[in-house]
Each structure stands twice: as C-alpha cells, then as structure tokens.
Amino acid sequence: EAGVTQSPRYAVLQEGQAVSFWCDPISGHDTLYWYQQPRDQGPQLLVYFRDEAVIDNSQLPSDRFSAVRPKGTNSTLKIQSAKQGDTATYLCASSYGAEQFFGPGTRLTVL
Amino acid sequence: QQKVQQSPESLIVPEGGMASLNCTSSDRNVDYFWWYRQHSGKSPKMLMSIFSNGEKEEGRFTVHLNKASLHTSLHIRDSQPSDSALYLCAASLNYNQGKLIFGQGTKLSIKP
C-alpha cells in the first residue's frame, strides 16, 4: 500500500513570495490533515478535512494561508506571502479511523 | 497555551538501559493518548495508543495511563541506538475525533 505522498520535499523562498504544497493521501482515507512542525518541536494542526469539507481550520492563519481539498482526495496548502516565521516542515497526514499516517513533509525555509 | 506537556525535553540513555518519558494533558476533556516516534528527517510514526487506565505492553515498549491525572508515560527497555529519535505524545478528545494535540516532544539519544 502506498503511503502519503507530498511535494515538493523542499522549498526556499524570500519573504513575500507565495508557495503551494501538495498532498496525496492514502487511497480510501477520508480524513486529511495539515500540520506545521517548527524545528525540534511537535506538530501543530493547521487544518483538517473530512472528504471535501473543512472540519477545523481554527489554527490556520487565514490572512495568508489557505487549504483546499476539492474532490475529497488530494489537497493543496498555499501560503500567499511567506514570512520568516513560516520556516518549518509542513506535514500532511491521512486517516480512516483513529490512526493518522504522515507523509514525508515539505521543509520550507523563508529567507 | 500548551495543552500537552512532555518531560524531559531531552534524555540520554546507555544502550541496553531503560528510557522513561512523561506526558501530561492540562485539558480535562481529552480521553485518548498517542505516542509517535520521529527519526531525524523522517515523518512521525505511531508507536502505541492508550485509552484505558493501566498499562499496555508491546515488545520492548510499555505505556501507562492514569486518567485521573491525565498522565501517560512511555518506557523503553533494552534501549537500542535505533531508538534514538524525537518521541511525541498527542492527545485527542475521542477515538475518531481526528484532532490531535501534540506535545513539544522528548529527544531521546541512546549511547552505545
């Protein structure tokens, strides 16, 4: 069974630039999560979907971040105008039931 | 505010020794605890989960939960160098609720 896939694996931006992250969950998993993990810290949930519906986006900085999952499968997380404080690894996870399975992450550096 | 606190922040254990990691939730609504392991540069992978008071053992790993104090601990016996990793504790309101609140992690190093 293929795992959660993410792309790109790395991104380096200047402040003010935009970037998009893409996630392909495990086939059949109805729930998809985006987490932000600063270096040497635990992941922090940004947003999660069940099928195409947003269940919780309360921790998503809505002025610059957006996330969609239009067909209930793949998902895109976008940062409109990146800041140095956005430097982190962005993890996508999926689940069908309780256990969440994580992808390899996208390591973002904002200079 | 941090609702899941882990201690210690870092831990060095000799190979073959016992590693003990702690985690407490300040949110009395949580009911479920999860332990994930994250090797450097890799994604977190679930080790064990626990929902009932008491103890659960899988191989070299044992998890305890005290629901009254919302405290869980992970114990690794006969530690191996491959156990060196960031150990993450997470809590959720219910089994399928989806939203995991992670602690900041404990960085475990096993010294040969």
Short mmCIF file of C-alpha atoms in Angstrom, two decimals:
data_model
loop_
_atom_site.label_atom_id
_atom_site.label_comp_id
_atom_site.label_asym_id
_atom_site.label_seq_id
_atom_site.Cartn_x
_atom_site.Cartn_y
_atom_site.Cartn_z
CA GLU A 1 0.00 0.00 0.00
CA ALA A 2 1.41 3.40 -0.98
CA GLY A 3 1.84 5.90 1.82
CA VAL A 4 1.02 9.59 1.97
CA THR A 5 2.97 11.49 -0.67
CA GLN A 6 3.89 15.16 -0.60
CA SER A 7 5.60 17.55 -2.95
CA PRO A 8 7.83 19.38 -3.15
CA ARG A 9 10.14 17.95 -0.47
CA TYR A 10 12.00 21.23 -0.03
CA ALA A 11 11.27 24.89 -0.76
CA VAL A 12 13.36 28.02 -0.22
CA LEU A 13 11.69 31.43 -0.60
CA GLN A 14 12.28 35.08 0.00
CA GLU A 15 9.83 36.83 2.33
CA GLY A 16 6.71 37.90 0.47
CA GLN A 17 6.79 35.07 -2.04
CA ALA A 18 3.98 32.54 -2.43
CA VAL A 19 4.30 28.76 -2.24
CA SER A 20 1.97 25.77 -2.60
CA PHE A 21 2.30 22.33 -1.06
CA TRP A 22 0.56 19.29 -2.46
CA CYS A 23 -0.56 16.13 -0.66
CA ASP A 24 -1.87 12.79 -1.94
CA PRO A 25 -3.35 10.77 0.95
CA ILE A 26 -3.52 7.00 1.28
CA SER A 27 -6.24 5.67 -1.00
CA GLY A 28 -9.55 5.30 0.84
CA HIS A 29 -8.65 7.64 3.68
CA ASP A 30 -11.47 10.13 4.15
CA THR A 31 -9.71 12.48 6.57
CA LEU A 32 -6.72 14.65 5.66
CA TYR A 33 -4.67 16.87 7.99
CA TRP A 34 -2.10 19.61 7.51
CA TYR A 35 0.38 20.23 10.34
CA GLN A 36 3.18 22.77 10.79
CA GLN A 37 6.24 21.47 12.62
CA PRO A 38 8.92 24.02 13.58
CA ARG A 39 12.40 22.55 14.04
CA ASP A 40 12.72 20.39 17.19
CA GLN A 41 9.07 20.95 18.17
CA GLY A 42 5.89 18.93 17.96
CA PRO A 43 3.50 19.23 15.00
CA GLN A 44 0.72 21.81 15.30
CA LEU A 45 -2.53 21.20 13.45
CA LEU A 46 -3.37 23.87 10.88
CA VAL A 47 -6.50 22.43 9.24
CA TYR A 48 -8.23 19.16 8.61
CA PHE A 49 -10.83 17.86 6.17
CA ARG A 50 -13.26 15.01 6.12
CA ASP A 51 -13.86 14.29 2.46
CA GLU A 52 -14.02 17.76 0.88
CA ALA A 53 -15.38 19.58 3.94
CA VAL A 54 -13.23 21.63 6.30
CA ILE A 55 -13.79 20.31 9.82
CA ASP A 56 -11.43 22.61 11.72
CA ASN A 57 -9.32 25.48 10.41
CA SER A 58 -9.18 27.48 13.63
CA GLN A 59 -5.36 27.41 13.73
CA LEU A 60 -4.88 28.37 10.08
CA PRO A 61 -3.62 31.98 9.69
CA SER A 62 -6.41 32.86 7.28
CA ASP A 63 -4.89 36.10 6.05
CA ARG A 64 -2.03 34.28 4.34
CA PHE A 65 -2.75 30.56 4.43
CA SER A 66 -5.40 28.65 2.51
CA ALA A 67 -6.14 24.96 2.05
CA VAL A 68 -8.46 23.07 -0.25
CA ARG A 69 -9.45 19.50 -0.92
CA PRO A 70 -11.95 19.92 -3.76
CA LYS A 71 -12.71 16.28 -4.64
CA GLY A 72 -12.07 14.77 -1.24
CA THR A 73 -8.79 13.21 -2.33
CA ASN A 74 -5.67 15.35 -2.96
CA SER A 75 -5.15 18.60 -1.11
CA THR A 76 -3.20 21.83 -1.58
CA LEU A 77 -1.94 24.15 1.16
CA LYS A 78 -0.91 27.62 -0.02
CA ILE A 79 0.97 30.43 1.69
CA GLN A 80 0.29 33.74 -0.07
CA SER A 81 3.03 35.95 1.33
CA ALA A 82 5.56 33.95 3.28
CA LYS A 83 7.25 35.28 6.42
CA GLN A 84 10.44 34.11 8.13
CA GLY A 85 8.28 32.76 10.96
CA ASP A 86 6.72 30.30 8.50
CA THR A 87 10.01 28.41 8.32
CA ALA A 88 9.05 24.86 9.32
CA THR A 89 8.25 21.43 7.96
CA TYR A 90 4.69 21.09 6.66
CA LEU A 91 3.32 17.63 7.25
CA CYS A 92 0.29 16.07 5.65
CA ALA A 93 -1.41 13.11 7.31
CA SER A 94 -4.42 10.98 6.45
CA SER A 95 -6.65 8.57 8.31
CA TYR A 96 -9.67 6.29 8.04
CA GLY A 97 -10.48 5.84 11.69
CA ALA A 98 -8.19 6.72 14.52
CA GLU A 99 -4.58 6.28 13.43
CA GLN A 100 -3.03 9.08 11.40
CA PHE A 101 -0.38 8.26 8.81
CA PHE A 102 2.08 11.01 7.99
CA GLY A 103 3.76 11.91 4.75
CA PRO A 104 7.47 12.81 4.47
CA GLY A 105 6.78 16.54 4.76
CA THR A 106 7.87 19.65 2.89
CA ARG A 107 10.72 21.52 4.53
CA LEU A 108 10.17 25.26 3.96
CA THR A 109 12.85 27.89 4.54
CA VAL A 110 11.88 31.56 4.25
CA LEU A 111 14.89 33.87 3.98
CA GLN B 1 -1.14 27.72 25.57
CA GLN B 2 0.49 24.30 25.54
CA LYS B 3 -2.13 21.71 26.49
CA VAL B 4 0.18 18.71 26.28
CA GLN B 5 3.43 18.90 28.21
CA GLN B 6 6.25 16.39 27.81
CA SER B 7 9.26 15.81 30.02
CA PRO B 8 12.15 15.68 29.94
CA GLU B 9 12.97 17.79 26.86
CA SER B 10 15.93 15.55 26.16
CA LEU B 11 17.24 12.29 27.57
CA ILE B 12 20.44 10.30 27.16
CA VAL B 13 20.28 6.59 27.99
CA PRO B 14 23.04 3.99 27.65
CA GLU B 15 22.47 1.15 25.20
CA GLY B 16 20.59 -1.64 26.96
CA GLY B 17 19.14 0.75 29.53
CA MET B 18 15.59 1.86 30.31
CA ALA B 19 14.19 5.11 28.91
CA SER B 20 11.21 6.71 30.63
CA LEU B 21 9.27 9.55 29.01
CA ASN B 22 6.39 11.52 30.52
CA CYS B 23 3.38 13.38 29.16
CA THR B 24 0.52 15.26 30.81
CA SER B 25 -2.53 16.97 29.40
CA SER B 26 -3.99 20.11 31.00
CA ASP B 27 -7.25 19.66 29.08
CA ARG B 28 -9.60 17.52 31.17
CA ASN B 29 -11.72 16.79 28.08
CA VAL B 30 -9.13 14.52 26.46
CA ASP B 31 -9.70 10.82 26.59
CA TYR B 32 -7.10 9.30 24.30
CA PHE B 33 -3.32 9.40 24.19
CA TRP B 34 -0.98 8.52 21.39
CA TRP B 35 2.79 8.07 21.24
CA TYR B 36 4.59 8.75 17.96
CA ARG B 37 8.27 8.33 17.13
CA GLN B 38 10.05 10.57 14.65
CA HIS B 39 13.54 9.76 13.47
CA SER B 40 15.62 12.72 12.28
CA GLY B 41 14.46 13.95 8.88
CA LYS B 42 11.58 11.48 8.79
CA SER B 43 7.83 11.66 9.41
CA PRO B 44 6.19 10.71 12.73
CA LYS B 45 5.03 7.09 13.01
CA MET B 46 2.61 5.84 15.64
CA LEU B 47 4.14 3.61 18.28
CA MET B 48 1.30 2.97 20.67
CA SER B 49 -2.04 4.34 21.79
CA ILE B 50 -3.82 4.03 25.12
CA PHE B 51 -7.32 4.87 26.21
CA SER B 52 -7.92 2.95 29.43
CA ASN B 53 -6.36 3.26 32.85
CA GLY B 54 -3.44 0.95 33.35
CA GLU B 55 -0.67 -0.46 31.26
CA LYS B 56 -0.16 -1.71 27.73
CA GLU B 57 2.93 -3.57 26.54
CA GLU B 58 4.18 -4.22 23.02
CA GLY B 59 7.60 -5.81 22.82
CA ARG B 60 10.17 -3.51 24.47
CA PHE B 61 7.66 -0.68 24.79
CA THR B 62 5.26 -0.15 27.71
CA VAL B 63 2.74 2.65 28.06
CA HIS B 64 0.99 3.64 31.28
CA LEU B 65 -2.07 5.89 31.65
CA ASN B 66 -3.56 7.49 34.73
CA LYS B 67 -6.80 9.08 33.58
CA ALA B 68 -7.41 10.87 36.87
CA SER B 69 -4.20 12.88 36.46
CA LEU B 70 -4.22 12.77 32.64
CA HIS B 71 -0.66 11.50 32.79
CA THR B 72 0.84 8.96 30.44
CA SER B 73 4.35 7.56 30.30
CA LEU B 74 6.31 5.56 27.76
CA HIS B 75 9.03 3.15 28.87
CA ILE B 76 11.52 1.57 26.53
CA ARG B 77 13.55 -1.32 27.93
CA ASP B 78 16.78 -2.68 26.45
CA SER B 79 17.19 0.59 24.51
CA GLN B 80 18.93 0.34 21.15
CA PRO B 81 20.76 3.04 19.14
CA SER B 82 17.93 2.82 16.60
CA ASP B 83 15.57 4.08 19.33
CA SER B 84 17.28 7.48 19.15
CA ALA B 85 14.54 9.82 17.92
CA LEU B 86 12.06 12.53 18.87
CA TYR B 87 9.18 10.99 20.84
CA LEU B 88 5.89 12.83 20.52
CA CYS B 89 2.90 12.49 22.80
CA ALA B 90 -0.53 13.52 21.47
CA ALA B 91 -3.99 13.72 23.00
CA SER B 92 -7.43 13.69 21.46
CA LEU B 93 -10.99 14.14 22.66
CA ASN B 94 -12.20 10.85 21.31
CA TYR B 95 -11.06 7.93 19.21
CA ASN B 96 -12.17 9.16 15.83
CA GLN B 97 -12.34 12.86 16.55
CA GLY B 98 -9.31 13.49 14.39
CA LYS B 99 -7.77 16.49 16.09
CA LEU B 100 -4.51 15.54 17.78
CA ILE B 101 -2.81 17.99 20.14
CA PHE B 102 0.90 17.22 20.22
CA GLY B 103 3.41 17.99 22.93
CA GLN B 104 6.79 19.50 22.13
CA GLY B 105 8.50 16.11 22.19
CA THR B 106 11.32 14.41 24.07
CA LYS B 107 14.59 13.96 22.20
CA LEU B 108 15.99 10.55 23.15
CA SER B 109 19.61 9.64 22.46
CA ILE B 110 20.89 6.11 23.07
CA LYS B 111 24.64 6.00 23.64
CA PRO B 112 26.45 2.81 22.55
#
